[in-house]
Coordinates of N, CA and C in Angstrom, one line a residue:
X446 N 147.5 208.9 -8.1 CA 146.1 208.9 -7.7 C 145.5 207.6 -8.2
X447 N 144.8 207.2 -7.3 CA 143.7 205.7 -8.3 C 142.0 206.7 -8.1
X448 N 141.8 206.3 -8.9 CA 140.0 206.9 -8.9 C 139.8 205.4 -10.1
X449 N 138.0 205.8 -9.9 CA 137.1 205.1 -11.0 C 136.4 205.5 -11.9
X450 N 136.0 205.2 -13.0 CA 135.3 206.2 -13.9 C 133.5 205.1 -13.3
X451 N 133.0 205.7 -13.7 CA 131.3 204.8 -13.6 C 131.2 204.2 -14.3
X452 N 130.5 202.8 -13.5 CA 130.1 201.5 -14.7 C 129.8 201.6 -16.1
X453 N 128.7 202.9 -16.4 CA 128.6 203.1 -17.7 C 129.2 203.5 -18.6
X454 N 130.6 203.9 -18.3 CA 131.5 204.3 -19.1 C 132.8 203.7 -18.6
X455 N 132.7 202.1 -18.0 CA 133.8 201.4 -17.9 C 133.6 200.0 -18.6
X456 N 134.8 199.6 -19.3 CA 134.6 198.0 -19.9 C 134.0 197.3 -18.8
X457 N 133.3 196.5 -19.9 CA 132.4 195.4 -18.9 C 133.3 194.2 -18.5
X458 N 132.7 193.5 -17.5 CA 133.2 191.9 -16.9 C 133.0 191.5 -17.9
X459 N 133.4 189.9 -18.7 CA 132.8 189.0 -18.9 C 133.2 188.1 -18.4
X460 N 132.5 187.1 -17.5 CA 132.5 185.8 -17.3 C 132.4 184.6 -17.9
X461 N 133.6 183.7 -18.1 CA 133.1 182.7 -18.5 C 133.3 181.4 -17.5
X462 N 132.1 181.0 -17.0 CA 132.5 179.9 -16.2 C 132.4 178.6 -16.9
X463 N 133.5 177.6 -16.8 CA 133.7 176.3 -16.9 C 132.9 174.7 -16.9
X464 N 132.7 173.9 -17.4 CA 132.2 172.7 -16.1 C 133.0 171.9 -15.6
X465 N 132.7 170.8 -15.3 CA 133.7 169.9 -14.3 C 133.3 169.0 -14.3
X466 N 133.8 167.9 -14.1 CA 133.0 166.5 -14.7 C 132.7 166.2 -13.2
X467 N 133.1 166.3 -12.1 CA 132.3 165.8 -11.2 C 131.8 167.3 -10.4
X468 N 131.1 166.9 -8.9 CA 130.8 168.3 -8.7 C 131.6 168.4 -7.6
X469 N 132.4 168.0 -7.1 CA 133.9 168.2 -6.4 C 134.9 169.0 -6.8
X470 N 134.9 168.9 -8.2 CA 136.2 169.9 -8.6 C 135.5 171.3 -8.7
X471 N 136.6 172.3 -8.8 CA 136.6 173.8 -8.8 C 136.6 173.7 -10.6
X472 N 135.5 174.9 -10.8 CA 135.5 174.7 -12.3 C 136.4 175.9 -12.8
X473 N 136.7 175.9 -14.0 CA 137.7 177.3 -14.6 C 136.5 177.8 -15.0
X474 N 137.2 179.2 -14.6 CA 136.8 180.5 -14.7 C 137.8 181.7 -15.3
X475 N 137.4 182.3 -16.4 CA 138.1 182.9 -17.2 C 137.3 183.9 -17.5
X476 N 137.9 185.8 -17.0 CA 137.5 186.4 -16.4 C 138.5 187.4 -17.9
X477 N 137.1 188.7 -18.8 CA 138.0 188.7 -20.0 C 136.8 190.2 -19.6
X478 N 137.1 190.7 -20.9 CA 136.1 192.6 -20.5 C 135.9 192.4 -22.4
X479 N 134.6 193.6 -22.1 CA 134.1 193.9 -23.3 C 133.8 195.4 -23.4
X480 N 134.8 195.7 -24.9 CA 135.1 197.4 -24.4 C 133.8 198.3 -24.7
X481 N 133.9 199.2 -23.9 CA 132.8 200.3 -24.1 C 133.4 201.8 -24.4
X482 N 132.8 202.3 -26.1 CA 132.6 203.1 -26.6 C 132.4 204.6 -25.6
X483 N 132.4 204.4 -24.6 CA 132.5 205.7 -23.6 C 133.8 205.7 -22.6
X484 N 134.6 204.4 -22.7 CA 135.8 204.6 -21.7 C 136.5 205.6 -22.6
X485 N 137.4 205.7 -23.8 CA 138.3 207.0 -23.5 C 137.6 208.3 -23.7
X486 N 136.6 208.6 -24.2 CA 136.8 210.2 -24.2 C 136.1 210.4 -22.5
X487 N 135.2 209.5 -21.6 CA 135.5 209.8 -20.3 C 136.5 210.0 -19.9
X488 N 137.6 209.3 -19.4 CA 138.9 209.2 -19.4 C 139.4 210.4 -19.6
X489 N 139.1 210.7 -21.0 CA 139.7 212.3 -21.5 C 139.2 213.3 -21.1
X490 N 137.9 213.0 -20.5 CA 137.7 214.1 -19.7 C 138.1 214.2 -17.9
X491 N 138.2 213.3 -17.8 CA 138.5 213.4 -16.3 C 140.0 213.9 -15.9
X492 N 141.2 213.5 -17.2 CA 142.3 213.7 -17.1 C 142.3 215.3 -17.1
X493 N 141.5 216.0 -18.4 CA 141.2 217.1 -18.4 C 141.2 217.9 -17.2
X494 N 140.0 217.4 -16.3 CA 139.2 218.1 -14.9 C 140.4 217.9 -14.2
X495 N 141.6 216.9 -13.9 CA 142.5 216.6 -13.0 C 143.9 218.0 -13.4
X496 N 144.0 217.9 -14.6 CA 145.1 219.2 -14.8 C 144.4 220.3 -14.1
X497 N 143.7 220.4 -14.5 CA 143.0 222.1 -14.8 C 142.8 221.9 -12.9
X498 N 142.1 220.8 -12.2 CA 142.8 221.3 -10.6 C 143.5 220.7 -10.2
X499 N 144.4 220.2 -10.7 CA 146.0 219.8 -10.3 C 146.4 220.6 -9.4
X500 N 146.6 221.9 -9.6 CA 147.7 222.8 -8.9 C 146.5 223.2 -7.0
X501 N 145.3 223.0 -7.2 CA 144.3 223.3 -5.4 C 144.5 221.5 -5.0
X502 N 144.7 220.5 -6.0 CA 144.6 219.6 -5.0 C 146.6 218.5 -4.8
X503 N 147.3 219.4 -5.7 CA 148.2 218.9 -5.9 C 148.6 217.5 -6.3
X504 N 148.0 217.0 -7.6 CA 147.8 216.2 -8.0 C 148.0 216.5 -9.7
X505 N 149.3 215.8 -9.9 CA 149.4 216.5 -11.5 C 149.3 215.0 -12.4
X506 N 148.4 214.4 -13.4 CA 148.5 213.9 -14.0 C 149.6 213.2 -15.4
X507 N 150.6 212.3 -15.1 CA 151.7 212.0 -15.8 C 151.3 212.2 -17.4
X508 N 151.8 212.3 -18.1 CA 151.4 212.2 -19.7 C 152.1 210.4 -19.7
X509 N 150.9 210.0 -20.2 CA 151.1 208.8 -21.2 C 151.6 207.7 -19.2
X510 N 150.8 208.1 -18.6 CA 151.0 207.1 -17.3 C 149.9 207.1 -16.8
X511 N 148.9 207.0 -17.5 CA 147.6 206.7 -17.2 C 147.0 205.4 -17.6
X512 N 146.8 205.0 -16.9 CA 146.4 203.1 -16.7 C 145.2 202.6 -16.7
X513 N 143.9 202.2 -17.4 CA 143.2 201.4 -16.8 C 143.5 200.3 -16.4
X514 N 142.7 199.7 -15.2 CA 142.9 198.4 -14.8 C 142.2 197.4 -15.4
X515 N 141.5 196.1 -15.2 CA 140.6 195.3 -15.9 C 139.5 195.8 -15.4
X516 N 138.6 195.3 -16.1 CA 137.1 195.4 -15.7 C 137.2 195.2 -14.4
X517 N 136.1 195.2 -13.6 CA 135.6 194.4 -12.2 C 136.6 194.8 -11.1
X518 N 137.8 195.3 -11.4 CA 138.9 195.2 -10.4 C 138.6 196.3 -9.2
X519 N 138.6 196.1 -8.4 CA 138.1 197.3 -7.3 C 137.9 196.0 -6.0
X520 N 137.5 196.6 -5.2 CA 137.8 195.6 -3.5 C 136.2 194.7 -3.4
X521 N 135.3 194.9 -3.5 CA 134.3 194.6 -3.5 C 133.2 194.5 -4.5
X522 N 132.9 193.8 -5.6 CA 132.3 194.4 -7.1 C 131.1 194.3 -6.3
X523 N 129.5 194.5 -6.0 CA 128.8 194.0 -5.8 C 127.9 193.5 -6.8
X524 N 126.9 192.7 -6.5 CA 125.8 192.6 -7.7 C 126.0 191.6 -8.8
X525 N 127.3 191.2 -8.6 CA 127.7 189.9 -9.9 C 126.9 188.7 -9.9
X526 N 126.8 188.4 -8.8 CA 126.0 187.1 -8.5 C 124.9 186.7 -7.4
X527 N 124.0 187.8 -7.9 CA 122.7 188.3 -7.0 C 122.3 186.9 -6.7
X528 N 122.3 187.0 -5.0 CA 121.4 185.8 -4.3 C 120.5 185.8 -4.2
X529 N 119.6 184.6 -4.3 CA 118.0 184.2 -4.8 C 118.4 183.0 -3.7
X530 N 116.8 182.9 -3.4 CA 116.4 181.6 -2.8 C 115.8 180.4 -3.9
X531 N 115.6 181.2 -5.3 CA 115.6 180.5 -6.5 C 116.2 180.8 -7.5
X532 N 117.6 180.8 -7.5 CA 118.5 181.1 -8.6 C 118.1 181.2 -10.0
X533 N 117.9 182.0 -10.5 CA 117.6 181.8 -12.0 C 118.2 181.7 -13.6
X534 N 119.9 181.3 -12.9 CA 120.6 181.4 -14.2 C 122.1 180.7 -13.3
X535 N 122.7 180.7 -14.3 CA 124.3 180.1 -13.6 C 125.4 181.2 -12.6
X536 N 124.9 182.6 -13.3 CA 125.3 183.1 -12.0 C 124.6 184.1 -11.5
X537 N 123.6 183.3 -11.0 CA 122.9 183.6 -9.8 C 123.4 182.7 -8.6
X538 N 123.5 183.4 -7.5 CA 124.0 182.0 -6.4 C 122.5 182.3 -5.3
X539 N 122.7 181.0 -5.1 CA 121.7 180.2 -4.0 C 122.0 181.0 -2.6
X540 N 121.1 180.5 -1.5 CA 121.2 181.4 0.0 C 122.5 180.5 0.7
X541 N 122.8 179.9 -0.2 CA 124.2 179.3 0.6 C 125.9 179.8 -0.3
X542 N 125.3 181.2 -1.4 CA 126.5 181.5 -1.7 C 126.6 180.2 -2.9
X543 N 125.7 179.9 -3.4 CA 127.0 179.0 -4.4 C 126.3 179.1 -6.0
X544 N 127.1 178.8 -7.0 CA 126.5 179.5 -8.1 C 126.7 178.6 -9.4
X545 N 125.8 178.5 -10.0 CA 125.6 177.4 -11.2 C 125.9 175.7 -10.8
X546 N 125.0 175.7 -9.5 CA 124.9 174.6 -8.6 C 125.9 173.7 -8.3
X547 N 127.4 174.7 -8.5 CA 128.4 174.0 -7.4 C 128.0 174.0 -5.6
X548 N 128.2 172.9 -5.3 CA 128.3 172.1 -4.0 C 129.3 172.9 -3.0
X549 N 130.4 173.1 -3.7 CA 131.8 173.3 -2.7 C 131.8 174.3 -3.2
X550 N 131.5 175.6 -3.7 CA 132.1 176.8 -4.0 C 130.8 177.1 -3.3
X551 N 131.4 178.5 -2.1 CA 130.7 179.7 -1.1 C 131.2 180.8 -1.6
X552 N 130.4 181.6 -2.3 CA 130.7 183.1 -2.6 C 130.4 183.8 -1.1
X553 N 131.1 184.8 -0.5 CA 130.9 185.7 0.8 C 131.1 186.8 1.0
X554 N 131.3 187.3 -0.4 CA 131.6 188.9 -0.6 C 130.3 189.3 -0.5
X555 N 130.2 190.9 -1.1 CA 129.5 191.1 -1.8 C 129.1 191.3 -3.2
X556 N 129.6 190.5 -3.6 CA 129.0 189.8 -5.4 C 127.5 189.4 -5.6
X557 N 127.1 188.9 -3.8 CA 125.8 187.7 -4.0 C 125.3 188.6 -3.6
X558 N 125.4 190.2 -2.9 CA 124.0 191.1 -2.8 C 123.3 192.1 -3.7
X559 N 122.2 191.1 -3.7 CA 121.5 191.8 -5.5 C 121.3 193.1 -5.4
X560 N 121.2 193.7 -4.5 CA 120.9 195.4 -4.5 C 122.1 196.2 -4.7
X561 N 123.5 195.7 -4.5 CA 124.2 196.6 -4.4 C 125.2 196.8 -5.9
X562 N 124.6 197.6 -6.5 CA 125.1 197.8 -7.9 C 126.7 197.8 -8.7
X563 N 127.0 198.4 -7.2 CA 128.8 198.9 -7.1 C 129.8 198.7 -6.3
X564 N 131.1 199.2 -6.1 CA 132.0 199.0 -5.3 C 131.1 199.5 -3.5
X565 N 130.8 198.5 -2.4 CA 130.5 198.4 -1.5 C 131.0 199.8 -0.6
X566 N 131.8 200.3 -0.7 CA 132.7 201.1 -0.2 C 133.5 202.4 -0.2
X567 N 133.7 202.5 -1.6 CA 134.5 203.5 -2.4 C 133.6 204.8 -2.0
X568 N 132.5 204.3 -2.5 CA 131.0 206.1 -2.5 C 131.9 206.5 -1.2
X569 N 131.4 205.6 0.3 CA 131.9 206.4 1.6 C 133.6 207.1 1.5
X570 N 133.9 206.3 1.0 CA 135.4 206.6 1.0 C 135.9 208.0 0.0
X571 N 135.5 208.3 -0.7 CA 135.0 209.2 -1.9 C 134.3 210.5 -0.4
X572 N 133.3 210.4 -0.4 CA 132.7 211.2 0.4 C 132.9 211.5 1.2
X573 N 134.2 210.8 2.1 CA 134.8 211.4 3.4 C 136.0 212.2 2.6
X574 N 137.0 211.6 1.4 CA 138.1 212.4 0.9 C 137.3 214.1 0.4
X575 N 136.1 213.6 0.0 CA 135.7 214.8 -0.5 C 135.3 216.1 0.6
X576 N 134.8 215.5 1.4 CA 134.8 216.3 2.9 C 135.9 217.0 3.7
X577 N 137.1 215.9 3.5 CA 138.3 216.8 4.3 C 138.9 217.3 3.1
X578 N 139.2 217.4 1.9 CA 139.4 218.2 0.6 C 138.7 219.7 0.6
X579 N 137.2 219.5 1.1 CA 136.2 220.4 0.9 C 137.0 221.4 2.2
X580 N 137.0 221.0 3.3 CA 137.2 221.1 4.8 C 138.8 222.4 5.0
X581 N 139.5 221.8 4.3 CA 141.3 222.1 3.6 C 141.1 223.2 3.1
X582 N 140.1 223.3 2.1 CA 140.6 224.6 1.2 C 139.6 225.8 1.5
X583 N 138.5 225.1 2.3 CA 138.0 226.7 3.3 C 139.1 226.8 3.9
X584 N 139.7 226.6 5.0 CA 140.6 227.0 6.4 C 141.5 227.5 5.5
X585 N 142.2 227.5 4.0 CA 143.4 227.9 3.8 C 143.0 228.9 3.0
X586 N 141.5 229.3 2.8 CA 141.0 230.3 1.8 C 141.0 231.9 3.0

């Protein structure tokens, strides 16, 4: 199984962006997490909720094969680099996508849309598994 725990109880990003002596080059970027005091006993509880319905969704949780990934990792983070028409910090990016006034770097994800808090995606995806899950265990009840 992959799932997510919520932002507030997942290590954070940290970003560290680089400079560059001219504005042509790509700057380093070095991408590190800062732990939060609510990842494992969440964790411990969700492993909990997964035994206990392990056996209706057939899904048994390994001992000691439970993995966090890095911060940020998921398909779409949104919200990292809210776009402004007046950027107000280094990573904020401009209406052209670009962020602590590199030239040649276009962000095109969703990182640059300030409203969207979270993974772009997952909620629907989440919400349809939960619908045909829901859907399953009437018809077999």
């Amino acid at each position: 199984g992959l799932g997510y725990l919520p932002s507030w109880a997942s290590p954070s990003p940290v970003l560290h962006l680089g400079r560059t002596d001219t504005p042509d080059e790509l700057p380093p970027i070095r991408v590190s997490s800062q732990n939060n005091e609510r990842t494992a006993p969440m964790l411990k509880q969700v492993i909990g909720r997964l035994r206990r319905a392990g056996r209706a969704m057939d899904l048994y949780p390994i001992p000691g094969q439970t993995a966090l990934s890095a911060p940020a990792k998921s398909y779409h983070y949104g919200g990292s680099f809210p776009m402004s028409a007046t950027p107000s910090d280094d990573f904020s990016s401009d209406l052209f996508g670009r962020v602590g006034g590199l030239k040649n770097v276009h962000l095109v994800d969703a990182s640059v849309f300030p409203t969207v808090p979270a993974t772009t995606f997952t909620l629907t995806i989440m919400a349809n598994a939960h619908r045909i899950a829901t859907k399953v265990l009437r018809d077999q009840l």
